[in-house]
Coordinates of C-alpha atoms in Angstrom, one line a residue:
Chain H
M870 CA 26.6 16.3 -11.1
S871 CA 23.3 14.9 -10.1
A872 CA 21.2 16.6 -7.4
H873 CA 22.0 13.5 -5.2
D874 CA 25.7 13.5 -5.6
P875 CA 26.9 12.8 -2.1
A876 CA 29.7 15.4 -2.2
E877 CA 27.3 18.1 -3.4
L878 CA 24.7 17.2 -0.8
A879 CA 27.3 17.3 2.0
A880 CA 28.3 20.8 0.9
A881 CA 24.7 22.0 0.6
R882 CA 23.5 20.4 3.9
P883 CA 26.4 20.5 6.5
D884 CA 24.1 18.9 9.0
F885 CA 23.9 15.8 6.7
A886 CA 27.7 15.5 6.8
A887 CA 27.7 15.9 10.6
I888 CA 25.0 13.3 11.1
A889 CA 26.7 10.8 8.7
A890 CA 30.0 11.2 10.6
W891 CA 28.3 9.8 13.7
I892 CA 26.6 6.9 12.0
P893 CA 28.5 3.6 11.7
Q894 CA 28.6 1.7 8.4
G895 CA 25.6 -0.6 8.0
A896 CA 23.6 0.9 10.9
S897 CA 19.8 0.9 11.0
V898 CA 18.3 4.3 10.9
L899 CA 14.8 5.7 11.3
D900 CA 14.5 9.3 9.9
L901 CA 11.5 11.1 11.4
G902 CA 10.1 13.8 9.1
C903 CA 12.4 12.6 6.4
G904 CA 11.2 15.1 3.8
D905 CA 12.1 14.0 0.2
G906 CA 14.4 11.3 1.6
S907 CA 17.6 13.1 0.8
L908 CA 19.3 12.4 4.1
L909 CA 18.4 8.7 4.0
R910 CA 19.7 8.5 0.5
F911 CA 22.8 10.3 1.6
L912 CA 23.3 7.9 4.5
R913 CA 22.6 4.9 2.3
D914 CA 25.1 6.0 -0.3
T915 CA 27.8 7.0 2.2
R916 CA 27.1 4.7 5.2
R917 CA 25.2 1.8 3.7
V918 CA 22.5 2.2 6.3
R919 CA 19.3 0.2 6.4
G920 CA 16.9 3.0 6.6
Y921 CA 13.2 4.0 6.8
G922 CA 11.7 7.4 6.8
V923 CA 8.4 8.7 8.3
E924 CA 6.7 11.5 6.5
I925 CA 3.3 13.0 6.4
S926 CA 3.2 15.0 3.2
D927 CA 1.9 13.3 0.0
A928 CA 4.4 15.1 -2.2
N929 CA 7.3 13.9 -0.1
I930 CA 6.1 10.3 -0.1
V931 CA 6.3 10.4 -3.9
A932 CA 9.8 12.1 -3.7
C933 CA 11.1 9.5 -1.2
I934 CA 9.9 6.6 -3.5
R935 CA 11.6 8.3 -6.4
N936 CA 14.8 8.6 -4.2
N937 CA 14.5 4.9 -3.7
V938 CA 14.3 5.1 0.0
N939 CA 11.7 3.4 2.3
V940 CA 9.1 5.7 3.5
I941 CA 6.1 5.2 5.8
Q942 CA 3.4 7.8 5.7
G943 CA 2.4 8.8 9.2
D944 CA 2.0 11.6 11.7
L945 CA 4.9 12.0 14.2
D946 CA 2.5 13.6 16.6
S947 CA 0.5 10.4 16.9
G948 CA 3.6 8.6 18.2
L949 CA 5.8 5.8 17.0
S950 CA 3.6 3.0 18.2
G951 CA 4.2 1.1 15.0
F952 CA 7.9 0.8 15.8
E953 CA 9.3 -1.8 18.2
T954 CA 11.4 -0.9 21.1
R955 CA 15.2 -0.7 20.3
S956 CA 14.5 -1.6 16.7
F957 CA 16.9 1.0 15.3
D958 CA 20.5 2.0 16.0
Y959 CA 19.7 5.6 15.4
V960 CA 16.5 7.6 15.2
I961 CA 17.0 10.9 13.5
L962 CA 14.9 14.1 13.7
S963 CA 16.5 16.4 11.2
Q964 CA 15.2 20.0 11.1
T965 CA 11.8 18.7 12.4
L966 CA 12.0 19.1 16.2
Q967 CA 10.7 22.6 16.1
A968 CA 7.7 21.6 14.1
T969 CA 6.5 18.8 16.4
R970 CA 3.6 19.3 18.7
H971 CA 4.3 16.8 21.4
T972 CA 8.0 17.4 21.6
E973 CA 8.6 15.8 25.0
A974 CA 6.7 12.6 24.2
L975 CA 8.5 12.4 20.8
V976 CA 12.0 12.7 22.3
Q977 CA 11.1 9.8 24.7
E978 CA 9.7 7.8 21.8
I979 CA 13.0 8.4 19.9
L980 CA 14.9 6.9 22.8
R981 CA 12.5 4.0 23.1
V982 CA 12.7 3.0 19.4
G983 CA 16.4 3.9 18.9
R984 CA 19.5 3.0 20.8
A985 CA 20.5 6.6 20.3
G986 CA 18.9 9.7 18.8
I987 CA 20.1 12.6 16.6
V988 CA 18.3 15.9 16.3
S989 CA 19.2 18.9 14.2
F990 CA 17.3 22.2 14.5
P991 CA 17.7 25.9 13.7
N992 CA 19.2 27.8 16.7
F993 CA 16.7 30.5 17.6
G994 CA 19.5 32.1 19.6
Y995 CA 21.6 32.8 16.5
W996 CA 22.6 36.5 16.5
K997 CA 20.8 37.3 13.3
N998 CA 17.5 36.0 14.8
R999 CA 18.2 38.0 17.9
L1000 CA 18.8 41.1 15.8
N1001 CA 15.5 40.6 14.0
I1002 CA 13.7 40.4 17.3
L1003 CA 15.6 43.5 18.6
R1004 CA 14.4 45.3 15.5
G1005 CA 10.9 44.2 16.4
Y1006 CA 10.3 41.5 13.8
M1007 CA 10.1 37.7 13.8
P1008 CA 13.2 36.2 12.1
V1009 CA 13.0 35.0 8.5
S1010 CA 16.2 33.4 7.1
K1011 CA 17.6 30.5 5.2
E1012 CA 17.1 28.3 8.3
L1013 CA 13.8 29.8 9.3
P1014 CA 12.2 30.5 5.9
Y1015 CA 8.6 31.0 7.0
Q1016 CA 6.5 34.1 7.8
W1017 CA 5.0 34.1 11.3
Y1018 CA 1.6 33.3 9.9
D1019 CA 2.5 30.3 7.8
T1020 CA 5.3 28.7 9.8
P1021 CA 5.0 25.0 10.8
N1022 CA 7.5 25.8 13.6
V1023 CA 5.7 25.8 16.9
H1024 CA 8.6 24.8 19.2
L1025 CA 11.6 26.9 18.3
C1026 CA 14.4 26.8 20.8
T1027 CA 18.0 27.9 21.5
L1028 CA 20.9 25.6 22.3
H1029 CA 20.5 26.5 26.0
D1030 CA 16.8 25.7 25.9
F1031 CA 17.5 22.3 24.3
E1032 CA 20.3 21.4 26.7
D1033 CA 18.1 22.3 29.7
F1034 CA 15.3 20.3 28.2
C1035 CA 17.6 17.3 27.8
A1036 CA 18.6 17.6 31.5
T1037 CA 15.0 17.6 32.7
Q1038 CA 14.0 14.7 30.3
K1039 CA 16.9 12.5 31.5
V1040 CA 18.5 12.7 28.1
Q1041 CA 22.2 12.4 28.0
I1042 CA 23.9 14.5 25.3
L1043 CA 26.8 12.6 23.7
D1044 CA 28.0 15.0 21.0
R1045 CA 27.1 18.4 19.7
R1046 CA 28.0 20.1 16.4
V1047 CA 27.1 23.7 15.8
M1048 CA 27.3 25.2 12.4
S1049 CA 26.9 28.4 10.5
G1050 CA 27.0 28.7 6.7
G1051 CA 28.6 25.3 6.4
S1052 CA 31.5 25.8 8.8
E1053 CA 31.7 24.7 12.4
V1054 CA 31.2 27.2 15.2
T1055 CA 33.1 26.8 18.5
L1056 CA 33.1 30.3 19.8
L1057 CA 29.9 31.3 21.6
P1058 CA 27.8 28.7 19.7
N1059 CA 24.5 29.8 21.0
L1060 CA 25.2 33.2 19.5
F1061 CA 27.1 32.4 16.3
G1062 CA 25.6 29.0 15.3
S1063 CA 22.6 28.9 13.0
T1064 CA 22.1 25.2 13.1
A1065 CA 22.8 22.7 15.8
V1066 CA 23.1 18.9 15.7
Y1067 CA 23.0 16.7 18.8
R1068 CA 23.6 13.0 19.4
F1069 CA 22.1 11.7 22.6
Q1070 CA 21.0 8.6 24.4
R1071 CA 18.9 7.8 27.4
G1072 CA 20.5 9.2 30.6
I1073 CA 20.6 7.3 33.9
Chain E
M1040 CA 2.0 9.9 -23.8
S1041 CA -0.3 7.5 -22.0
G1042 CA -3.0 5.6 -23.9
S1043 CA -4.8 2.4 -24.2
I1044 CA -3.0 -0.8 -25.1
G1045 CA -5.7 -1.1 -27.7
I1046 CA -7.1 -4.4 -29.0
V1047 CA -6.2 -7.4 -26.9
S1048 CA -7.3 -11.0 -26.9
A1049 CA -7.5 -13.7 -24.2
Q1050 CA -5.4 -16.9 -24.3
R1051 CA -6.0 -20.2 -22.8
A1052 CA -3.5 -22.5 -21.0
I1053 CA -4.3 -26.1 -20.3
F1054 CA -2.7 -27.9 -17.4
D1055 CA -2.6 -31.7 -17.2
T1056 CA -0.6 -31.9 -14.0
P1057 CA -3.1 -32.5 -11.1
L1058 CA -3.4 -29.6 -8.7
T1059 CA -4.0 -30.6 -5.0
F1060 CA -5.9 -27.9 -3.2
R1061 CA -5.4 -26.8 0.4
S1062 CA -8.6 -28.6 1.2
G1063 CA -7.1 -31.9 0.0
K1064 CA -9.3 -32.0 -3.1
V1065 CA -7.6 -32.6 -6.5
L1066 CA -8.3 -31.3 -9.9
P1067 CA -6.6 -33.7 -12.4
R1068 CA -6.8 -31.1 -15.2
Y1069 CA -7.7 -27.4 -15.4
E1070 CA -7.6 -24.4 -17.6
L1071 CA -6.6 -20.8 -17.1
V1072 CA -7.5 -17.9 -19.4
Y1073 CA -5.2 -15.0 -19.4
E1074 CA -4.1 -11.9 -21.3
T1075 CA -0.7 -10.4 -21.7
Y1076 CA 0.3 -6.9 -22.6
G1077 CA 3.8 -5.7 -23.7
E1078 CA 6.8 -7.8 -24.5
L1079 CA 8.7 -10.2 -22.3
N1080 CA 12.4 -9.1 -22.5
A1081 CA 15.3 -11.3 -23.3
D1082 CA 16.2 -12.2 -19.7
Q1083 CA 12.5 -12.5 -18.6
S1084 CA 13.1 -9.8 -15.9
N1085 CA 10.2 -7.4 -16.8
A1086 CA 7.1 -9.5 -16.0
I1087 CA 4.4 -8.2 -13.7
L1088 CA 1.5 -10.3 -12.6
V1089 CA -1.8 -8.5 -11.9
C1090 CA -4.1 -10.4 -9.5
H1091 CA -7.8 -9.7 -9.6
A1092 CA -10.2 -9.1 -6.7
L1093 CA -13.5 -10.7 -6.0
S1094 CA -15.3 -9.9 -9.2
G1095 CA -12.4 -9.3 -11.5
N1096 CA -10.9 -11.3 -14.3
H1097 CA -8.1 -11.6 -16.9
H1098 CA -9.3 -8.6 -18.9
V1099 CA -7.1 -6.0 -17.1
A1100 CA -6.5 -3.6 -19.9
G1101 CA -7.4 -2.8 -23.5
L1102 CA -10.5 -3.8 -25.3
Y1103 CA -11.7 -6.6 -27.6
A1104 CA -12.1 -6.2 -31.4
D1105 CA -15.5 -7.7 -31.2
D1106 CA -16.6 -5.9 -28.0
P1107 CA -15.0 -2.5 -28.0
K1108 CA -17.0 -1.3 -25.0
N1109 CA -15.6 -4.1 -22.8
I1110 CA -12.6 -2.1 -21.5
G1111 CA -10.2 -3.9 -19.0
W1112 CA -11.0 -3.3 -15.3
W1113 CA -7.7 -1.6 -14.5
D1114 CA -7.2 0.1 -17.9
N1115 CA -6.5 3.4 -16.1
M1116 CA -3.4 1.8 -14.4
V1117 CA -2.1 -0.5 -17.1
G1118 CA -1.1 0.5 -20.6
P1119 CA 1.5 2.4 -22.7
G1120 CA 2.8 5.3 -20.6
K1121 CA 0.5 4.5 -17.7
P1122 CA 1.9 3.7 -14.2
V1123 CA 2.2 0.0 -15.1
D1124 CA 3.8 0.9 -18.4
T1125 CA 3.3 -1.8 -21.1
D1126 CA 6.1 -0.2 -23.2
R1127 CA 8.4 -1.3 -20.4
F1128 CA 6.8 -4.3 -18.6
F1129 CA 5.3 -7.6 -19.7
V1130 CA 2.0 -7.6 -17.9
I1131 CA -0.1 -10.7 -17.2
G1132 CA -3.7 -10.8 -16.1
L1133 CA -5.5 -14.1 -15.5
N1134 CA -8.9 -15.3 -14.4
N1135 CA -8.4 -17.2 -11.2
L1136 CA -9.3 -20.8 -10.7
G1137 CA -12.9 -21.0 -9.7
G1138 CA -13.7 -18.0 -11.8
C1139 CA -16.5 -17.6 -14.3
H1140 CA -14.8 -15.9 -17.1
G1141 CA -13.2 -18.8 -18.9
S1142 CA -10.8 -20.5 -16.3
S1143 CA -11.9 -23.8 -14.8
G1144 CA -14.6 -23.1 -12.3
P1145 CA -17.9 -24.3 -11.0
S1146 CA -19.7 -23.3 -14.2
S1147 CA -17.3 -25.1 -16.5
I1148 CA -17.7 -28.7 -17.6
D1149 CA -16.1 -31.5 -15.6
A1150 CA -14.6 -33.8 -18.2
Q1151 CA -15.1 -36.8 -15.9
T1152 CA -18.9 -36.3 -15.6
G1153 CA -19.7 -34.2 -18.7
K1154 CA -21.6 -31.9 -16.5
P1155 CA -20.7 -28.5 -14.8
Y1156 CA -18.7 -28.9 -11.7
G1157 CA -21.2 -27.0 -9.6
A1158 CA -21.0 -27.8 -5.9
S1159 CA -18.2 -30.3 -6.6
F1160 CA -15.6 -27.7 -7.6
P1161 CA -13.0 -27.5 -4.8
V1162 CA -13.1 -24.6 -2.4
V1163 CA -10.2 -22.4 -3.6
T1164 CA -7.8 -20.5 -1.3
V1165 CA -5.4 -17.7 -2.0
E1166 CA -2.5 -20.2 -1.6
D1167 CA -4.1 -22.5 -4.3
W1168 CA -4.4 -19.5 -6.7
V1169 CA -0.8 -18.6 -6.2
E1170 CA 0.2 -22.2 -6.9
S1171 CA -1.8 -22.2 -10.1
Q1172 CA -0.4 -18.7 -11.1
A1173 CA 3.1 -20.1 -10.6
R1174 CA 2.4 -22.9 -13.0
L1175 CA 1.2 -20.3 -15.5
A1176 CA 4.4 -18.4 -15.0
D1177 CA 6.4 -21.6 -15.6
L1178 CA 4.5 -22.0 -18.9
L1179 CA 5.3 -18.5 -19.9
G1180 CA 9.0 -18.9 -19.1
I1181 CA 9.0 -16.5 -16.2
K1182 CA 11.3 -17.6 -13.3
Q1183 CA 10.9 -14.4 -11.3
F1184 CA 8.3 -11.6 -11.5
A1185 CA 9.6 -8.1 -11.3
A1186 CA 6.4 -7.5 -9.4
V1187 CA 3.1 -9.1 -8.4
M1188 CA 0.4 -6.6 -7.6
G1189 CA -3.3 -6.3 -6.9
G1190 CA -6.0 -4.6 -4.9
S1191 CA -8.1 -6.0 -2.1
L1192 CA -8.2 -9.8 -2.6
G1193 CA -5.7 -9.2 -5.4
G1194 CA -3.3 -7.6 -2.8
M1195 CA -3.7 -10.7 -0.7
Q1196 CA -2.5 -12.9 -3.6
A1197 CA 0.4 -10.5 -4.2
M1198 CA 1.4 -10.9 -0.5
Q1199 CA 1.0 -14.7 -0.7
W1200 CA 3.4 -14.8 -3.6
A1201 CA 6.1 -13.4 -1.4
L1202 CA 5.4 -16.2 1.2
S1203 CA 4.8 -19.1 -1.2
F1204 CA 7.6 -18.3 -3.7
P1205 CA 9.9 -15.8 -2.0
E1206 CA 12.6 -16.2 -4.7
R1207 CA 10.1 -15.7 -7.6
V1208 CA 9.0 -12.1 -6.8
R1209 CA 11.1 -9.0 -6.4
H1210 CA 8.3 -6.5 -5.5
V1211 CA 4.9 -6.9 -4.0
L1212 CA 2.4 -4.1 -4.5
A1213 CA -0.5 -4.7 -2.0
I1214 CA -3.2 -2.1 -2.4
A1215 CA -6.2 -1.8 -0.1
A1216 CA -5.4 -5.2 1.3
A1217 CA -5.4 -6.7 4.8
P1218 CA -3.4 -9.4 6.5
H1219 CA -6.7 -11.2 7.1
L1220 CA -10.4 -10.4 7.3
T1221 CA -11.9 -9.1 10.5
A1222 CA -15.0 -10.8 12.0
E1223 CA -17.1 -7.9 10.7
N1224 CA -15.7 -8.5 7.2
I1225 CA -16.4 -12.3 7.4
A1226 CA -19.9 -11.4 8.6
F1227 CA -20.6 -9.3 5.5
N1228 CA -19.4 -12.2 3.4
D1229 CA -21.6 -14.7 5.2
V1230 CA -24.7 -12.6 4.7
A1231 CA -23.8 -12.4 1.0
R1232 CA -23.3 -16.2 0.9
N1233 CA -26.6 -16.8 2.7
A1234 CA -28.4 -14.7 0.2
I1235 CA -27.2 -17.1 -2.5
L1236 CA -27.5 -20.3 -0.5
S1237 CA -31.0 -19.6 0.5
D1238 CA -32.2 -18.8 -3.0
P1239 CA -34.6 -21.7 -4.0
D1240 CA -33.0 -21.6 -7.5
F1241 CA -29.6 -22.4 -6.1
H1242 CA -30.2 -26.2 -5.8
G1243 CA -27.2 -26.8 -3.6
G1244 CA -24.9 -25.3 -6.2
D1245 CA -26.0 -27.6 -9.1
F1246 CA -28.5 -25.1 -10.5
Y1247 CA -27.0 -25.5 -14.0
Q1248 CA -28.7 -28.9 -14.5
H1249 CA -32.0 -27.4 -13.5
G1250 CA -31.7 -24.7 -16.1
M1251 CA -32.0 -22.1 -13.3
V1252 CA -29.8 -19.2 -12.0
P1253 CA -30.1 -18.0 -8.4
T1254 CA -30.3 -14.5 -9.6
R1255 CA -32.2 -13.1 -6.6
G1256 CA -29.5 -14.4 -4.2
L1257 CA -26.6 -13.2 -6.2
R1258 CA -28.2 -9.8 -6.7
L1259 CA -28.7 -9.4 -3.0
A1260 CA -25.1 -10.5 -2.3
R1261 CA -23.8 -8.0 -4.7
M1262 CA -26.0 -5.2 -3.4
L1263 CA -24.7 -5.8 0.1
G1264 CA -21.1 -6.0 -1.1
H1265 CA -21.4 -2.9 -3.1
I1266 CA -22.5 -0.9 -0.1
T1267 CA -19.3 -1.9 1.7
Y1268 CA -17.1 -1.0 -1.1
L1269 CA -18.3 2.6 -1.1
S1270 CA -18.0 5.2 1.7
D1271 CA -20.8 7.1 3.5
D1272 CA -19.4 10.3 2.1
A1273 CA -19.3 9.0 -1.5
M1274 CA -22.9 7.8 -1.3
A1275 CA -24.0 11.0 0.3
D1276 CA -22.3 13.0 -2.5
K1277 CA -23.6 10.9 -5.3
F1278 CA -27.1 10.1 -4.2
G1279 CA -27.9 11.9 -0.9
R1280 CA -31.6 11.4 -0.2
S1281 CA -32.7 12.2 -3.7
L1282 CA -36.0 10.7 -4.8
R1283 CA -36.5 9.5 -8.3
S1284 CA -39.9 11.0 -8.7
G1285 CA -39.2 13.9 -6.4
K1286 CA -41.9 12.9 -3.8
L1287 CA -42.7 10.1 -1.4
G1288 CA -44.8 7.3 -2.9
F1289 CA -45.6 5.3 0.2
T1290 CA -44.8 2.1 -1.5
Y1291 CA -41.9 -0.4 -1.5
D1292 CA -40.9 0.3 -5.0
I1293 CA -37.7 2.0 -5.9
E1294 CA -37.9 5.5 -4.5
F1295 CA -34.5 6.8 -3.5
E1296 CA -31.8 7.1 -6.1
I1297 CA -29.5 4.9 -4.0
E1298 CA -32.1 2.1 -4.2
S1299 CA -32.2 2.5 -7.9
Y1300 CA -28.4 2.5 -8.2
L1301 CA -27.9 -0.6 -6.0
R1302 CA -30.6 -2.6 -7.8
Y1303 CA -29.1 -1.7 -11.1
Q1304 CA -25.7 -2.8 -9.9
G1305 CA -27.2 -6.0 -8.5
D1306 CA -29.0 -6.8 -11.7
K1307 CA -26.0 -6.0 -13.9
F1308 CA -23.8 -8.2 -11.8
A1309 CA -26.3 -11.1 -11.4
A1310 CA -26.7 -11.3 -15.2
H1311 CA -23.2 -12.2 -15.9
F1312 CA -21.5 -13.5 -12.7
D1313 CA -21.7 -17.1 -11.4
A1314 CA -23.2 -17.6 -8.0
N1315 CA -20.8 -20.5 -7.1
T1316 CA -17.8 -18.3 -8.1
Y1317 CA -19.1 -15.6 -5.8
L1318 CA -19.3 -18.1 -2.9
L1319 CA -15.8 -19.4 -3.7
M1320 CA -14.3 -15.9 -3.9
T1321 CA -15.8 -14.8 -0.6
K1322 CA -14.5 -18.0 1.1
A1323 CA -11.0 -17.4 -0.3
L1324 CA -11.2 -13.9 1.3
D1325 CA -12.3 -15.4 4.7
Y1326 CA -9.7 -18.1 4.7
F1327 CA -6.7 -15.8 3.9
D1328 CA -4.7 -15.5 7.1
P1329 CA -0.9 -16.2 6.6
A1330 CA -0.4 -15.7 10.4
R1331 CA -2.7 -18.6 11.2
E1332 CA 0.0 -21.3 11.1
F1333 CA 2.2 -19.1 13.3
N1334 CA -0.3 -18.8 16.1
G1335 CA -1.5 -15.5 14.8
N1336 CA 2.0 -14.0 14.6
L1337 CA 2.1 -12.1 11.4
D1338 CA 5.8 -11.2 11.9
K1339 CA 6.7 -14.9 11.7
A1340 CA 4.5 -15.4 8.7
F1341 CA 6.4 -12.6 6.8
A1342 CA 9.8 -14.0 7.9
A1343 CA 9.8 -16.0 4.6
A1344 CA 9.4 -13.0 2.4
R1345 CA 12.3 -11.7 0.4
A1346 CA 10.5 -9.1 -1.8
D1347 CA 10.4 -5.4 -1.4
F1348 CA 6.9 -4.0 -0.7
L1349 CA 4.7 -1.1 -1.5
V1350 CA 1.6 -1.0 0.7
L1351 CA -1.2 1.4 -0.1
S1352 CA -4.5 2.2 1.7
F1353 CA -7.3 4.7 1.2
T1354 CA -8.6 6.9 3.9
T1355 CA -12.3 6.2 3.5
D1356 CA -11.9 2.4 2.9
W1357 CA -13.7 0.9 5.9
R1358 CA -13.8 -2.6 4.5
F1359 CA -10.0 -2.8 4.3
S1360 CA -9.1 0.1 6.4
P1361 CA -5.7 1.9 6.6
G1362 CA -5.2 0.3 10.0
R1363 CA -5.1 -3.2 8.4
S1364 CA -2.5 -2.0 5.9
R1365 CA -0.4 -0.6 8.8
E1366 CA -0.5 -4.1 10.4
I1367 CA 1.2 -5.4 7.2
V1368 CA 3.7 -2.6 7.2
Q1369 CA 4.6 -3.2 10.8
S1370 CA 5.3 -6.9 10.3
L1371 CA 7.4 -6.1 7.3
L1372 CA 9.4 -3.5 9.3
H1373 CA 9.9 -6.1 12.1
N1374 CA 11.3 -8.4 9.4
H1375 CA 13.6 -5.6 8.0
R1376 CA 12.0 -5.8 4.6
N1377 CA 12.2 -2.8 2.3
V1378 CA 8.7 -1.3 2.5
S1379 CA 7.1 1.9 1.6
Y1380 CA 3.6 2.8 2.7
A1381 CA 1.2 5.6 1.6
E1382 CA -2.2 6.4 2.9
I1383 CA -4.1 7.9 0.0
S1384 CA -6.8 10.5 0.6
S1385 CA -9.8 9.4 -1.3
T1386 CA -13.6 9.7 -0.9
H1387 CA -14.4 6.4 -2.8
G1388 CA -14.0 3.9 0.0
H1389 CA -12.7 0.4 -0.9
D1390 CA -13.3 1.0 -4.6
S1391 CA -10.7 3.7 -4.6
F1392 CA -8.1 1.3 -5.7
L1393 CA -9.8 1.1 -9.1
M1394 CA -10.2 4.8 -9.5
Q1395 CA -8.1 7.3 -11.5
Q1396 CA -6.7 9.6 -8.8
D1397 CA -3.7 11.8 -9.4
H1398 CA -1.7 11.2 -6.2
Y1399 CA -2.5 7.5 -6.1
H1400 CA -1.3 7.1 -9.6
E1401 CA 1.8 9.3 -8.9
V1402 CA 2.8 7.0 -6.1
M1403 CA 2.3 3.9 -8.3
R1404 CA 4.2 5.5 -11.1
A1405 CA 7.1 6.4 -8.8
Y1406 CA 7.3 2.9 -7.4
L1407 CA 7.0 1.2 -10.8
D1408 CA 9.6 3.5 -12.3
R1409 CA 11.9 2.3 -9.5
I1410 CA 11.1 -1.3 -10.5
G1411 CA 11.7 -0.4 -14.1
G1412 CA 15.0 1.1 -13.3
E1413 CA 16.2 -2.3 -12.0
I1414 CA 15.4 -4.0 -15.2
S1415 CA 17.8 -4.3 -18.1
A1416 CA 16.3 -2.9 -21.3

């Protein structure tokens, strides 16, 4: 099987499958911090989306082009001024929220450019992370693979943090999926979930 | 393995169908010189047109048997195993109309008068070039290009292809280009033109009959242009404030290394390039503005496009800055075109598009591999 077989990717990245489940066929999608373009490719193959990625790293630009997805090189922290208001059905921020500098402004920009937004992020409240802290160390795991000194993650949060943040930002949460090791977590998600995915829109 | 395409030779196409220029002028007959590399496949789906910039020509890659030092201007990009892989693509380079490397231009003989066209050669626009290139494609049996590509003015032609002949180009690669020149850019071109126009040897463009060449003007024009194609950093790195003799001479002779370099570049250029062609090329740059007929709305101009786009810019290019490329990208996004954009870190200013640089060539290779993947073998 190829590295981009949709079934294989869905198994390897449960957040991809969760995101795809929310995206209607043929939707337009902007993926911020799209990495090597795997998610966009997955959404194109499974949901026939018309998609674009935004990415800053040179190596990922080449990877996206090789993955046959549209990619625009740019820095999310300098805003989405190149994108028209309401020009996408969904704007996705997959495993990138925690690495953005101007997080508040970016979430507002997501809801300007997109009719709805989707974010996924590693849950800092996951019990293993808490255990690491209790032991006196910064957590290092599959979801948080960096050492404290080389991490790009400057805005880590828990599910509670993110939900409080949405309330203050007038962001209405539409759906939430919390996962750990590929399976869904319903019991005490802020403790037992390692990754969270939210679908949201502008609140009133 | 990547290597040179090796020995190449130019060909000549003669067109007897009159060409009406955007200015309204008509050329009843004209010639285009071109080179091709690689083989056109059975369904003619693997053709790539490479458009040249201000001082370029049809000699894109390879070398000539009788002039082995004359290596094509984009030989690092085009050849077997190179990003534009001639084992896979059929690549065409031509000398644009108005040029001075063999295609009909001001320095070629007007059959009606028996004298060089000189000042009477029509002012050529990017649209006129694309029209003439399409006629060359017809002649070669190419209904649709896999890609049209170019840097700078060449990138403008590539974009114009998507607007003039949307169904005839699948991919446009616009490198170090702009949707139109800024006032500052036109100003540079005008100073260059004035250097030529005010040279007493110019004779209103008909200097050929006087047995003269406006070398001084052309040399100055090139020196000015050359400065704008480099970056401050690149010049500082290469020349700094180095003095040729190591000390101040208190004269107006060549003292700084940069002066020596610029004069050398100016002399080299003026010795082989035609002053009228330089005027025409800068004017074509100034006039290019597809948004003009849409009240300046570039989104509307790109509405006609059907191609997929790769847009590239270089960080230190201040003549065609990354911001100008982003304008192109935005309009393509607004038109829901497939587009990818990369901003290449480079110290070489506008000239970067001609340089061998790993990441730049990786991006090109990745995109061209994608194009190659769509082509039947």
